[in-house]
Short mmCIF file of C-alpha atoms in Angstrom, two decimals:
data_model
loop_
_atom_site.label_atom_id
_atom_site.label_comp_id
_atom_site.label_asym_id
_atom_site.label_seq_id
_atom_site.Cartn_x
_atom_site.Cartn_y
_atom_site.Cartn_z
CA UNK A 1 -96.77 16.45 71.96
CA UNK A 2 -97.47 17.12 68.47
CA UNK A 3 -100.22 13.85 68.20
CA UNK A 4 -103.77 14.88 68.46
CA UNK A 5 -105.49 14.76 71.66
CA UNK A 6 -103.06 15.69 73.86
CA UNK A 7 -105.83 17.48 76.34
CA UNK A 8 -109.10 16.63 76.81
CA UNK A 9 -110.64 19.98 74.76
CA UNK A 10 -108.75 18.26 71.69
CA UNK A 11 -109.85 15.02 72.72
CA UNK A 12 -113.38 16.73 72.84
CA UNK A 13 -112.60 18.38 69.50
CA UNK A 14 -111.78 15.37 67.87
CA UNK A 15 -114.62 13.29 68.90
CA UNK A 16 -117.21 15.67 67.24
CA UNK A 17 -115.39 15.96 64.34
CA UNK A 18 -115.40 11.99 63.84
CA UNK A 19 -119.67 12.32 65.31
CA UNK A 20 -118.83 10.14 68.20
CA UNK A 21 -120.01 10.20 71.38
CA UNK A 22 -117.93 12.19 73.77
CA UNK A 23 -120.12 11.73 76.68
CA UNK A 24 -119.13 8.09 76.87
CA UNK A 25 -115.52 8.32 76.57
CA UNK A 26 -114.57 11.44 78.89
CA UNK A 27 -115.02 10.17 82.27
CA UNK A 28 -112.90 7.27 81.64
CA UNK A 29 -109.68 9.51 79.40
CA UNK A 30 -106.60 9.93 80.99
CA UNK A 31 -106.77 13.41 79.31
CA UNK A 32 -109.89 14.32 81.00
CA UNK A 33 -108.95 12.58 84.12
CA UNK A 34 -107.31 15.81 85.86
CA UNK A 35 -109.59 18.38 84.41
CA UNK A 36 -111.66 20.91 86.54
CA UNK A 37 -114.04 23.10 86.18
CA UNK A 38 -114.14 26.97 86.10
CA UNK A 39 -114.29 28.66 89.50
CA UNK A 40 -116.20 32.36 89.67
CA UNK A 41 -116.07 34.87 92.28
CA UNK A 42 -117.48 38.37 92.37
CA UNK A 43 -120.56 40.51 92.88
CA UNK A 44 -123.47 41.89 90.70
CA UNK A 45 -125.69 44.98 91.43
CA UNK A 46 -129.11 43.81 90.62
CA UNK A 47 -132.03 46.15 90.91
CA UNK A 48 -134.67 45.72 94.03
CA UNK A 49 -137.54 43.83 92.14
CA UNK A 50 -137.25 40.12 91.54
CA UNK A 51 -134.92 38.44 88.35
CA UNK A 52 -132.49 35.91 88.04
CA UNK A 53 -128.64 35.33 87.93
CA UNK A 54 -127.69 32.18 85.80
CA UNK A 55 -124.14 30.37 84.42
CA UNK A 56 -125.51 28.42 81.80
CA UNK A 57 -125.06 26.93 78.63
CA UNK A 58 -123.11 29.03 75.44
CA UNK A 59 -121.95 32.80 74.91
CA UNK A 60 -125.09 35.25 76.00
CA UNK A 61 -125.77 38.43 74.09
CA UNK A 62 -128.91 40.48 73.55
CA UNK A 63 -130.76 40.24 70.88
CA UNK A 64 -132.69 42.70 68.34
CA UNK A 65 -135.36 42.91 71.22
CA UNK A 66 -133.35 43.21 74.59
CA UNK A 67 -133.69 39.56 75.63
CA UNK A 68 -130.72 37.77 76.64
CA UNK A 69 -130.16 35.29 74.36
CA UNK A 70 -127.17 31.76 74.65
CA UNK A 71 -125.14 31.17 71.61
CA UNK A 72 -123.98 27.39 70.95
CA UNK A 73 -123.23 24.81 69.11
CA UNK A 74 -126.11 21.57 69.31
CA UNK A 75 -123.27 19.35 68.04
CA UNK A 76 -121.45 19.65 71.38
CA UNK A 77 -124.33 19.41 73.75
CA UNK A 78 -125.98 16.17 71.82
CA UNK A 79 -123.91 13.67 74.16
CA UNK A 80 -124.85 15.97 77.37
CA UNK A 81 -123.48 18.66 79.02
CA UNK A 82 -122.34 18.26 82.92
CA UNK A 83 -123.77 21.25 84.96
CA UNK A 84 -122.16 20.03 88.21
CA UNK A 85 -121.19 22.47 90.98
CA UNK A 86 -120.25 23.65 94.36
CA UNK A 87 -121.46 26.89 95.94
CA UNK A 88 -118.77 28.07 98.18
CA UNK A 89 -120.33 30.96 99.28
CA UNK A 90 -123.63 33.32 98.13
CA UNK A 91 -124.88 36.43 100.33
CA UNK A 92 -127.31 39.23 99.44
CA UNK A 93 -126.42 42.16 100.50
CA UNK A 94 -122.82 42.86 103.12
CA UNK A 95 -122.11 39.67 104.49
CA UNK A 96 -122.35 39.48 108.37
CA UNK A 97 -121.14 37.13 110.74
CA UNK A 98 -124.13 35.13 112.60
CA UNK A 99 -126.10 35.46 109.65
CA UNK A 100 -126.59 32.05 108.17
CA UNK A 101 -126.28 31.54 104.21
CA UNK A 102 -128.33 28.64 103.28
CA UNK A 103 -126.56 27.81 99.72
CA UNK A 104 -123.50 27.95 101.08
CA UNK A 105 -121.43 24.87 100.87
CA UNK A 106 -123.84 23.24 98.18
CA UNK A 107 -122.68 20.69 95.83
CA UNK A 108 -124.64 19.60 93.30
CA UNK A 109 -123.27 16.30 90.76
CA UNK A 110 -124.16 14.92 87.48
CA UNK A 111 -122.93 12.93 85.09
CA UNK A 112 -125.43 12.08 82.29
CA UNK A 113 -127.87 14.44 80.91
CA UNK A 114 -128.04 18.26 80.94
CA UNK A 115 -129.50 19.07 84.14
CA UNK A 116 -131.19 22.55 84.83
CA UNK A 117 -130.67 23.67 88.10
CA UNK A 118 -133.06 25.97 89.71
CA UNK A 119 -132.50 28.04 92.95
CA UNK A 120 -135.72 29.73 94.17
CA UNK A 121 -134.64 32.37 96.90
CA UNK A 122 -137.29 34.35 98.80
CA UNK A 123 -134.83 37.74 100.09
CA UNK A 124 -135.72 38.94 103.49
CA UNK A 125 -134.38 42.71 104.03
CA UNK A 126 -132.30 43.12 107.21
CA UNK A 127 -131.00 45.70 109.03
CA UNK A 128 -128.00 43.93 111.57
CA UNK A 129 -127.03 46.16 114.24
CA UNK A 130 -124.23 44.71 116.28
CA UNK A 131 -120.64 46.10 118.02
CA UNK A 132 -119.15 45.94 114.55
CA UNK A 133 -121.49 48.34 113.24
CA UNK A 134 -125.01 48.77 111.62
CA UNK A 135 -125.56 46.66 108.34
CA UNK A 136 -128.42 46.73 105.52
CA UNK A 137 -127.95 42.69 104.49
CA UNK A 138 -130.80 40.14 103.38
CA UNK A 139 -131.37 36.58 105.12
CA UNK A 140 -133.11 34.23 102.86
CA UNK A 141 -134.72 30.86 102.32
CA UNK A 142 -134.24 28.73 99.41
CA UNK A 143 -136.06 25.81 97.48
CA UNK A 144 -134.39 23.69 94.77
CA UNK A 145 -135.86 21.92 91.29
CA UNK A 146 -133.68 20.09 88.68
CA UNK A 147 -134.64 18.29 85.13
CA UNK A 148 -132.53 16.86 82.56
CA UNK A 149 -133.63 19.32 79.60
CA UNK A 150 -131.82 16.42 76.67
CA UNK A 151 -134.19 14.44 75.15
CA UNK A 152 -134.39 10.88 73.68
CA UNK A 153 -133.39 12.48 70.31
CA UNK A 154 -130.47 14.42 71.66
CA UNK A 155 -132.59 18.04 71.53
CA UNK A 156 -132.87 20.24 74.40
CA UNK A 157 -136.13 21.03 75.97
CA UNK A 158 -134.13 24.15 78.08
CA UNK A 159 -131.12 25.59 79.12
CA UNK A 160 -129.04 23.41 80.72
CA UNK A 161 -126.68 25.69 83.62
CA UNK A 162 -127.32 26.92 87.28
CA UNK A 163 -129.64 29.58 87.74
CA UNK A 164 -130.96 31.88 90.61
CA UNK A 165 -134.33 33.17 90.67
CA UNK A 166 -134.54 35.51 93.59
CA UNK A 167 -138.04 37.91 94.85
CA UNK A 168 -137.90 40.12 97.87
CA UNK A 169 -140.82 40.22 100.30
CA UNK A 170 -142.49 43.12 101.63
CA UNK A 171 -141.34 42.48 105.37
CA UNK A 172 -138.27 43.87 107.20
CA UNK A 173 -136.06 42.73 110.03
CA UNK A 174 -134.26 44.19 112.16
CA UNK A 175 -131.82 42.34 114.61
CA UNK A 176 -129.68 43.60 117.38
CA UNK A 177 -126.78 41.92 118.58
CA UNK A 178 -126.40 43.45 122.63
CA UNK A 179 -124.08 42.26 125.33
CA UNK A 180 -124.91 40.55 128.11
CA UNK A 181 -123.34 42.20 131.39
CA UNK A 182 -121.43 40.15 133.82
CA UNK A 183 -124.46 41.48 136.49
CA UNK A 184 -126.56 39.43 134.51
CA UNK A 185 -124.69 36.41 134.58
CA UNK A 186 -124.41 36.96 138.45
CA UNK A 187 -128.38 37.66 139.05
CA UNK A 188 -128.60 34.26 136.63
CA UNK A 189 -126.24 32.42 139.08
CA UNK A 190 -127.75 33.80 142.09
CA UNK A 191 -131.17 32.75 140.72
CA UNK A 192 -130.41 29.42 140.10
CA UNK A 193 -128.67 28.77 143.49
CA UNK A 194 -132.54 30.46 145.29
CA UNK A 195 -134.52 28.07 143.14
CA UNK A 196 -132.50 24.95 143.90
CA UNK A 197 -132.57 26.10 148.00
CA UNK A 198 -136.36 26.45 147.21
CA UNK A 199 -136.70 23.10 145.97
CA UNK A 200 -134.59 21.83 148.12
CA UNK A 201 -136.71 23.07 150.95
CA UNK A 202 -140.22 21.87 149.54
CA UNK A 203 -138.74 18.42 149.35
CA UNK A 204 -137.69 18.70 152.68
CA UNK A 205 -140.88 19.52 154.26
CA UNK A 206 -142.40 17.19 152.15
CA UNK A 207 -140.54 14.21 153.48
CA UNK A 208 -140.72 15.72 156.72
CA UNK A 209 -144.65 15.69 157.10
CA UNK A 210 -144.48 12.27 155.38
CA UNK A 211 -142.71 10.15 158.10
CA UNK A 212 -144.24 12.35 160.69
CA UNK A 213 -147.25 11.12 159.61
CA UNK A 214 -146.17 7.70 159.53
CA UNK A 215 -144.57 8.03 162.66
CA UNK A 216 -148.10 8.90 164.21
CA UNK A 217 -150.03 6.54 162.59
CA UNK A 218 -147.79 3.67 163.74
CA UNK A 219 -147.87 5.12 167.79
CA UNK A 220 -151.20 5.24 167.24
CA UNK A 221 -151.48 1.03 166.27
CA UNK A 222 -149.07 0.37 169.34
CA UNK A 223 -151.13 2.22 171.69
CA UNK A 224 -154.03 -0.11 170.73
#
């Protein structure tokens, strides 16, 4: 326990302290072997006009100018940096049942490069009215763009993370969820049963007239 390298952020540690290449070594180190990733929950107010929400790269702050800004060390990016994830779950708005979440249950892997994951969501406003209530939500589409933002000489041409770039468009929705009366199920039976009598009757007549015809035609051959 008291050896070096015990965990895989030592064995990380010790790596760029010697300028070897981490990136090689950590999917194959027993001390790396059970690692996992960070997993975030929560929500963020976000105005109504379009922006982004990002996990990326480094420790964000603003700088002298208001712009967000990612603090990190090149030295532990040069081998890569693995931006791989899973999006359990991501709504706009109150979640409602029905309401299909496209990202949801996206999983997204890498293992060599820093990758730059782009979500481009177009919001729909919604207003859900159903027997649990009335609901201001948003249903939206998505589109999807990766790079690898290393370069041959271990630079970065971006910031490598996950990020969401959302816009709203000027239309509203409004759905209502209604129940259907048993009536209408009965009228829908009763409906069915007419039109399959109907049918039933054309077809009928149909091959009625047919071997009448017949019928006639071959009287007609004995006769002569």
């Amino acid at each position: 326990p008291d050896l070096c390298c015990n965990t895989c952020p030592e064995l990380q540690q010790a790596y760029f302290s010697a300028h070897l290449h981490f990136h090689d070594i950590a999917p194959t180190a027993p001390q790396c072997a059970k690692t996992v990733g960070c997993r975030m929950s929560g929500t963020a107010k976000v105005s109504r006009i379009g922006g982004n929400l990002h996990v990326a790269l480094g420790k964000s702050r603003l700088d002298s100018h208001g712009k967000l800004v990612h603090k990190f060390k090149m030295s532990h990016v040069k081998d890569g940096f693995n931006t791989s994830h899973t999006i359990h779950q991501l709504d706009f708005g109150d979640p409602v049942q029905g309401l299909q979440s496209p990202l949801s249950h996206t999983s997204k892997f890498t293992k060599v490069g820093s990758l730059m994951f782009h979500y481009y969501i177009k919001l729909v406003p919604t207003i859900f009215s159903g027997r649990a209530g009335t609901f201001h939500t948003y249903q939206y589409s998505v589109t999807e763009h990766h790079r690898n933002t290393l370069t041959a000489d271990a630079q970065l041409a971006g910031l490598p993370g996950v990020f969401f770039i959302y816009e709203f468009t000027p239309f509203l929705v409004q759905k209502t969820e209604r129940d259907v009366p048993l009536s209408h199920f009965l009228i829908s039976i009763c409906a069915i049963i007419g039109g399959v009598f109907t049918v039933a009757g054309l077809v009928d007549s149909a091959l009625y007239t047919g071997f009448r015809g017949l019928r006639e035609k071959t009287d007609m051959k004995h006769q002569l």
